[in-house]
Amino acid sequence: MFELSNTQIGGWVGAFMLPLFRIAAMLMVMPIIGTQLVPMRVRMYFALAICVVLVPNLPPMPVVDAINLQTFLMIAQEILIGVMFGFVLQLFFQTFVVAGQIVAMQMGLGFASMVDPANGVSVAVIGQFFLMLVTLLFLAMNGHLVVFEILAESFVTLPVGSGLMVEHYWEIATKLGWVFGVALILVLPAVTALLIVNIAFGVMTRAAPQLNIFSIGFPLTLVLGLVIVWIGMADILSQYQVFATEALQLLREMARIP
């Protein structure tokens, strides 16, 4: 009769299950893979495949009891680490969505919304366009490979069972405010140009009150807004490279014990 001892089960749990929880938690939260477009079963199979490839190359894992409070705490810790990795990537992607929504509100296109198939929520069309653009740029520049590399390195720089440094992660959390700053930097030229257009319409209304400025200004603002967004696309690549580097560097800092 085939029997397993507690030591063997604990060794398997430490060697395979603990890394699997960190990997699966990140894949469930991160953009592209963690969206509704990818079925839950496919994500689990993908996490299992990554775990099988990584485990032979990882440092020795701690031997834990199969059923123990400390084991459950270590599992919760690994899930938390993986969720934080995916959350940072989500913030990076949502920065461009916020930028698109700001531009859409300024140009009067905020009413034009569509259902985001990835998240199942209604977003502005411009925001969805920016999200699709940054997704393609992220994949084209092998950003997903960099994320997997950081994830593999995290098992060396942040070993399983090493414990979380609350002060370290609180310091990193304070840096997440750059998200809204990045969104403003992305759309500041467009918002400034649209503000000048609205001021010009206001002056026209005061100078010639008999003009129906709403029937003229609304479609003109939409057209000028689209032209401004089209012109701003010429510099989107350089801005994306800077912000993607900052996001990935922040992700690498999270995977390191201070």
GROMACS .gro file of C-alpha atoms in nm:
model
  258
    1MET     CA    1   0.000   0.000   0.000
    2PHE     CA    2   0.132   0.340  -0.104
    3GLU     CA    3   0.166   0.572   0.195
    4LEU     CA    4   0.298   0.923   0.232
    5SER     CA    5   0.450   1.064   0.546
    6ASN     CA    6   0.391   1.413   0.678
    7THR     CA    7   0.748   1.504   0.589
    8GLN     CA    8   0.700   1.407   0.224
    9ILE     CA    9   0.371   1.595   0.200
   10GLY     CA   10   0.527   1.899   0.367
   11GLY     CA   11   0.818   1.890   0.125
   12TRP     CA   12   0.583   1.883  -0.174
   13VAL     CA   13   0.372   2.162  -0.031
   14GLY     CA   14   0.678   2.379   0.025
   15ALA     CA   15   0.840   2.296  -0.309
   16PHE     CA   16   0.540   2.329  -0.540
   17MET     CA   17   0.231   2.468  -0.368
   18LEU     CA   18   0.384   2.780  -0.211
   19PRO     CA   19   0.543   2.909  -0.536
   20LEU     CA   20   0.223   2.816  -0.720
   21PHE     CA   21   0.015   3.044  -0.498
   22ARG     CA   22   0.241   3.344  -0.571
   23ILE     CA   23   0.241   3.278  -0.944
   24ALA     CA   24  -0.134   3.210  -0.968
   25ALA     CA   25  -0.221   3.517  -0.759
   26MET     CA   26  -0.026   3.743  -0.992
   27LEU     CA   27  -0.178   3.587  -1.305
   28MET     CA   28  -0.528   3.631  -1.162
   29VAL     CA   29  -0.478   4.005  -1.104
   30MET     CA   30  -0.236   4.128  -1.371
   31PRO     CA   31  -0.361   4.284  -1.696
   32ILE     CA   32  -0.404   4.090  -2.021
   33ILE     CA   33  -0.384   3.744  -1.863
   34GLY     CA   34  -0.593   3.829  -1.557
   35THR     CA   35  -0.888   3.968  -1.754
   36GLN     CA   36  -1.221   3.807  -1.833
   37LEU     CA   37  -1.099   3.735  -2.186
   38VAL     CA   38  -0.881   3.453  -2.049
   39PRO     CA   39  -1.081   3.172  -1.880
   40MET     CA   40  -1.002   3.090  -1.521
   41ARG     CA   41  -0.903   2.734  -1.611
   42VAL     CA   42  -0.653   2.855  -1.871
   43ARG     CA   43  -0.495   3.087  -1.614
   44MET     CA   44  -0.460   2.803  -1.366
   45TYR     CA   45  -0.301   2.576  -1.627
   46PHE     CA   46  -0.065   2.857  -1.722
   47ALA     CA   47   0.033   2.914  -1.358
   48LEU     CA   48   0.091   2.542  -1.312
   49ALA     CA   49   0.311   2.528  -1.623
   50ILE     CA   50   0.521   2.824  -1.504
   51CYS     CA   51   0.554   2.663  -1.159
   52VAL     CA   52   0.672   2.332  -1.305
   53VAL     CA   53   0.938   2.515  -1.509
   54LEU     CA   54   1.057   2.739  -1.224
   55VAL     CA   55   1.062   2.503  -0.925
   56PRO     CA   56   1.372   2.300  -1.033
   57ASN     CA   57   1.570   2.623  -1.062
   58LEU     CA   58   1.456   2.783  -0.736
   59PRO     CA   59   1.639   2.783  -0.401
   60PRO     CA   60   1.537   2.516  -0.149
   61MET     CA   61   1.189   2.576  -0.015
   62PRO     CA   62   1.102   2.547   0.355
   63VAL     CA   63   0.957   2.217   0.469
   64VAL     CA   64   0.618   2.283   0.627
   65ASP     CA   65   0.341   2.074   0.773
   66ALA     CA   66   0.058   1.998   0.535
   67ILE     CA   67  -0.208   2.117   0.781
   68ASN     CA   68  -0.077   2.383   1.012
   69LEU     CA   69  -0.159   2.744   1.096
   70GLN     CA   70   0.189   2.854   0.993
   71THR     CA   71   0.138   2.691   0.653
   72PHE     CA   72  -0.184   2.882   0.596
   73LEU     CA   73  -0.013   3.206   0.696
   74MET     CA   74   0.267   3.139   0.446
   75ILE     CA   75   0.008   3.068   0.176
   76ALA     CA   76  -0.169   3.395   0.256
   77GLN     CA   77   0.164   3.576   0.237
   78GLU     CA   78   0.242   3.430  -0.107
   79ILE     CA   79  -0.104   3.524  -0.233
   80LEU     CA   80  -0.056   3.879  -0.103
   81ILE     CA   81   0.280   3.914  -0.276
   82GLY     CA   82   0.138   3.792  -0.607
   83VAL     CA   83  -0.164   4.022  -0.580
   84MET     CA   84   0.061   4.322  -0.514
   85PHE     CA   85   0.268   4.242  -0.824
   86GLY     CA   86  -0.045   4.226  -1.038
   87PHE     CA   87  -0.189   4.539  -0.876
   88VAL     CA   88   0.114   4.749  -0.975
   89LEU     CA   89   0.074   4.636  -1.336
   90GLN     CA   90  -0.297   4.714  -1.324
   91LEU     CA   91  -0.220   5.066  -1.204
   92PHE     CA   92   0.019   5.115  -1.494
   93PHE     CA   93  -0.244   5.010  -1.748
   94GLN     CA   94  -0.525   5.204  -1.582
   95THR     CA   95  -0.314   5.520  -1.599
   96PHE     CA   96  -0.378   5.538  -1.972
   97VAL     CA   97  -0.747   5.467  -1.920
   98VAL     CA   98  -0.771   5.760  -1.679
   99ALA     CA   99  -0.584   5.978  -1.928
  100GLY     CA  100  -0.830   5.886  -2.202
  101GLN     CA  101  -1.129   5.958  -1.980
  102ILE     CA  102  -0.990   6.301  -1.889
  103VAL     CA  103  -0.949   6.391  -2.256
  104ALA     CA  104  -1.296   6.254  -2.339
  105MET     CA  105  -1.458   6.468  -2.070
  106GLN     CA  106  -1.279   6.780  -2.188
  107MET     CA  107  -1.371   6.734  -2.553
  108GLY     CA  108  -1.732   6.645  -2.479
  109LEU     CA  109  -1.699   6.280  -2.578
  110GLY     CA  110  -1.756   6.148  -2.229
  111PHE     CA  111  -2.105   6.029  -2.322
  112ALA     CA  112  -1.956   5.793  -2.584
  113SER     CA  113  -1.879   5.485  -2.378
  114MET     CA  114  -1.847   5.116  -2.449
  115VAL     CA  115  -1.825   4.801  -2.244
  116ASP     CA  116  -1.469   4.695  -2.176
  117PRO     CA  117  -1.465   4.321  -2.259
  118ALA     CA  118  -1.159   4.268  -2.040
  119ASN     CA  119  -1.307   4.405  -1.717
  120GLY     CA  120  -1.680   4.409  -1.790
  121VAL     CA  121  -1.727   4.779  -1.707
  122SER     CA  122  -1.831   5.077  -1.916
  123VAL     CA  123  -1.545   5.312  -2.009
  124ALA     CA  124  -1.502   5.605  -2.244
  125VAL     CA  125  -1.412   5.522  -2.602
  126ILE     CA  126  -1.089   5.724  -2.586
  127GLY     CA  127  -0.989   5.543  -2.267
  128GLN     CA  128  -1.055   5.206  -2.428
  129PHE     CA  129  -0.848   5.311  -2.729
  130PHE     CA  130  -0.556   5.404  -2.503
  131LEU     CA  131  -0.592   5.074  -2.316
  132MET     CA  132  -0.575   4.874  -2.639
  133LEU     CA  133  -0.277   5.079  -2.753
  134VAL     CA  134  -0.078   5.031  -2.433
  135THR     CA  135  -0.161   4.659  -2.434
  136LEU     CA  136  -0.019   4.618  -2.783
  137LEU     CA  137   0.290   4.822  -2.693
  138PHE     CA  138   0.341   4.617  -2.377
  139LEU     CA  139   0.332   4.291  -2.570
  140ALA     CA  140   0.536   4.422  -2.864
  141MET     CA  141   0.817   4.535  -2.632
  142ASN     CA  142   0.818   4.204  -2.440
  143GLY     CA  143   0.693   4.364  -2.122
  144HIS     CA  144   0.526   4.036  -2.024
  145LEU     CA  145   0.862   3.859  -2.043
  146VAL     CA  146   1.016   4.119  -1.812
  147VAL     CA  147   0.730   4.063  -1.566
  148PHE     CA  148   0.789   3.687  -1.567
  149GLU     CA  149   1.161   3.747  -1.519
  150ILE     CA  150   1.092   3.968  -1.215
  151LEU     CA  151   0.854   3.704  -1.082
  152ALA     CA  152   1.122   3.435  -1.112
  153GLU     CA  153   1.381   3.658  -0.946
  154SER     CA  154   1.141   3.734  -0.661
  155PHE     CA  155   1.181   3.378  -0.531
  156VAL     CA  156   1.552   3.456  -0.484
  157THR     CA  157   1.534   3.818  -0.369
  158LEU     CA  158   1.215   3.762  -0.167
  159PRO     CA  159   1.229   3.396  -0.062
  160VAL     CA  160   0.923   3.201   0.043
  161GLY     CA  161   0.866   3.235   0.415
  162SER     CA  162   1.098   3.536   0.455
  163GLY     CA  163   0.820   3.752   0.595
  164LEU     CA  164   0.682   4.083   0.474
  165MET     CA  165   0.852   4.409   0.561
  166VAL     CA  166   0.559   4.638   0.638
  167GLU     CA  167   0.773   4.952   0.635
  168HIS     CA  168   0.925   4.859   0.299
  169TYR     CA  169   0.591   4.803   0.130
  170TRP     CA  170   0.440   5.110   0.290
  171GLU     CA  171   0.724   5.316   0.143
  172ILE     CA  172   0.656   5.164  -0.198
  173ALA     CA  173   0.282   5.227  -0.162
  174THR     CA  174   0.352   5.596  -0.116
  175LYS     CA  175   0.516   5.597  -0.460
  176LEU     CA  176   0.197   5.479  -0.628
  177GLY     CA  177   0.073   5.836  -0.640
  178TRP     CA  178   0.267   5.876  -0.965
  179VAL     CA  179  -0.027   5.711  -1.141
  180PHE     CA  180  -0.241   6.024  -1.145
  181GLY     CA  181   0.061   6.238  -1.215
  182VAL     CA  182   0.140   6.025  -1.518
  183ALA     CA  183  -0.220   6.055  -1.640
  184LEU     CA  184  -0.203   6.434  -1.614
  185ILE     CA  185   0.132   6.445  -1.794
  186LEU     CA  186  -0.009   6.235  -2.077
  187VAL     CA  187  -0.313   6.455  -2.137
  188LEU     CA  188  -0.184   6.796  -2.027
  189PRO     CA  189  -0.118   6.923  -2.383
  190ALA     CA  190  -0.459   6.807  -2.503
  191VAL     CA  191  -0.640   6.948  -2.199
  192THR     CA  192  -0.459   7.282  -2.238
  193ALA     CA  193  -0.548   7.305  -2.607
  194LEU     CA  194  -0.912   7.219  -2.540
  195LEU     CA  195  -0.924   7.473  -2.258
  196ILE     CA  196  -0.806   7.742  -2.499
  197VAL     CA  197  -1.078   7.636  -2.745
  198ASN     CA  198  -1.347   7.658  -2.475
  199ILE     CA  199  -1.219   8.002  -2.368
  200ALA     CA  200  -1.241   8.115  -2.731
  201PHE     CA  201  -1.602   7.996  -2.747
  202GLY     CA  202  -1.676   8.183  -2.425
  203VAL     CA  203  -1.533   8.505  -2.571
  204MET     CA  204  -1.742   8.453  -2.886
  205THR     CA  205  -2.055   8.410  -2.676
  206ARG     CA  206  -1.990   8.736  -2.492
  207ALA     CA  207  -1.905   8.922  -2.814
  208ALA     CA  208  -2.203   8.793  -3.014
  209PRO     CA  209  -2.479   8.664  -2.784
  210GLN     CA  210  -2.711   8.607  -3.079
  211LEU     CA  211  -2.493   8.323  -3.203
  212ASN     CA  212  -2.607   7.973  -3.106
  213ILE     CA  213  -2.268   7.879  -2.972
  214PHE     CA  214  -2.384   7.537  -2.851
  215SER     CA  215  -2.479   7.417  -3.198
  216ILE     CA  216  -2.144   7.538  -3.333
  217GLY     CA  217  -1.907   7.475  -3.048
  218PHE     CA  218  -2.004   7.122  -2.955
  219PRO     CA  219  -1.924   6.949  -3.287
  220LEU     CA  220  -1.623   7.175  -3.338
  221THR     CA  221  -1.485   7.080  -2.997
  222LEU     CA  222  -1.527   6.712  -3.081
  223VAL     CA  223  -1.343   6.750  -3.411
  224LEU     CA  224  -1.062   6.957  -3.260
  225GLY     CA  225  -1.034   6.711  -2.971
  226LEU     CA  226  -0.990   6.419  -3.210
  227VAL     CA  227  -0.730   6.616  -3.408
  228ILE     CA  228  -0.540   6.698  -3.088
  229VAL     CA  229  -0.545   6.333  -2.979
  230TRP     CA  230  -0.422   6.231  -3.325
  231ILE     CA  231  -0.133   6.480  -3.304
  232GLY     CA  232  -0.050   6.364  -2.951
  233MET     CA  233  -0.009   6.007  -3.075
  234ALA     CA  234   0.324   6.111  -3.230
  235ASP     CA  235   0.484   6.130  -2.883
  236ILE     CA  236   0.302   5.844  -2.712
  237LEU     CA  237   0.585   5.594  -2.764
  238SER     CA  238   0.851   5.795  -2.582
  239GLN     CA  239   0.613   5.864  -2.293
  240TYR     CA  240   0.516   5.499  -2.274
  241GLN     CA  241   0.881   5.391  -2.250
  242VAL     CA  242   0.946   5.625  -1.956
  243PHE     CA  243   0.635   5.523  -1.763
  244ALA     CA  244   0.676   5.152  -1.836
  245THR     CA  245   1.034   5.168  -1.708
  246GLU     CA  246   0.915   5.334  -1.385
  247ALA     CA  247   0.639   5.075  -1.335
  248LEU     CA  248   0.870   4.778  -1.393
  249GLN     CA  249   1.137   4.930  -1.170
  250LEU     CA  250   0.878   4.973  -0.894
  251LEU     CA  251   0.778   4.611  -0.945
  252ARG     CA  252   1.141   4.505  -0.909
  253GLU     CA  253   1.174   4.705  -0.586
  254MET     CA  254   0.872   4.526  -0.445
  255ALA     CA  255   1.037   4.190  -0.513
  256ARG     CA  256   1.342   4.276  -0.309
  257ILE     CA  257   1.402   4.267   0.065
  258PRO     CA  258   1.548   4.599   0.182
   0.00000   0.00000   0.00000
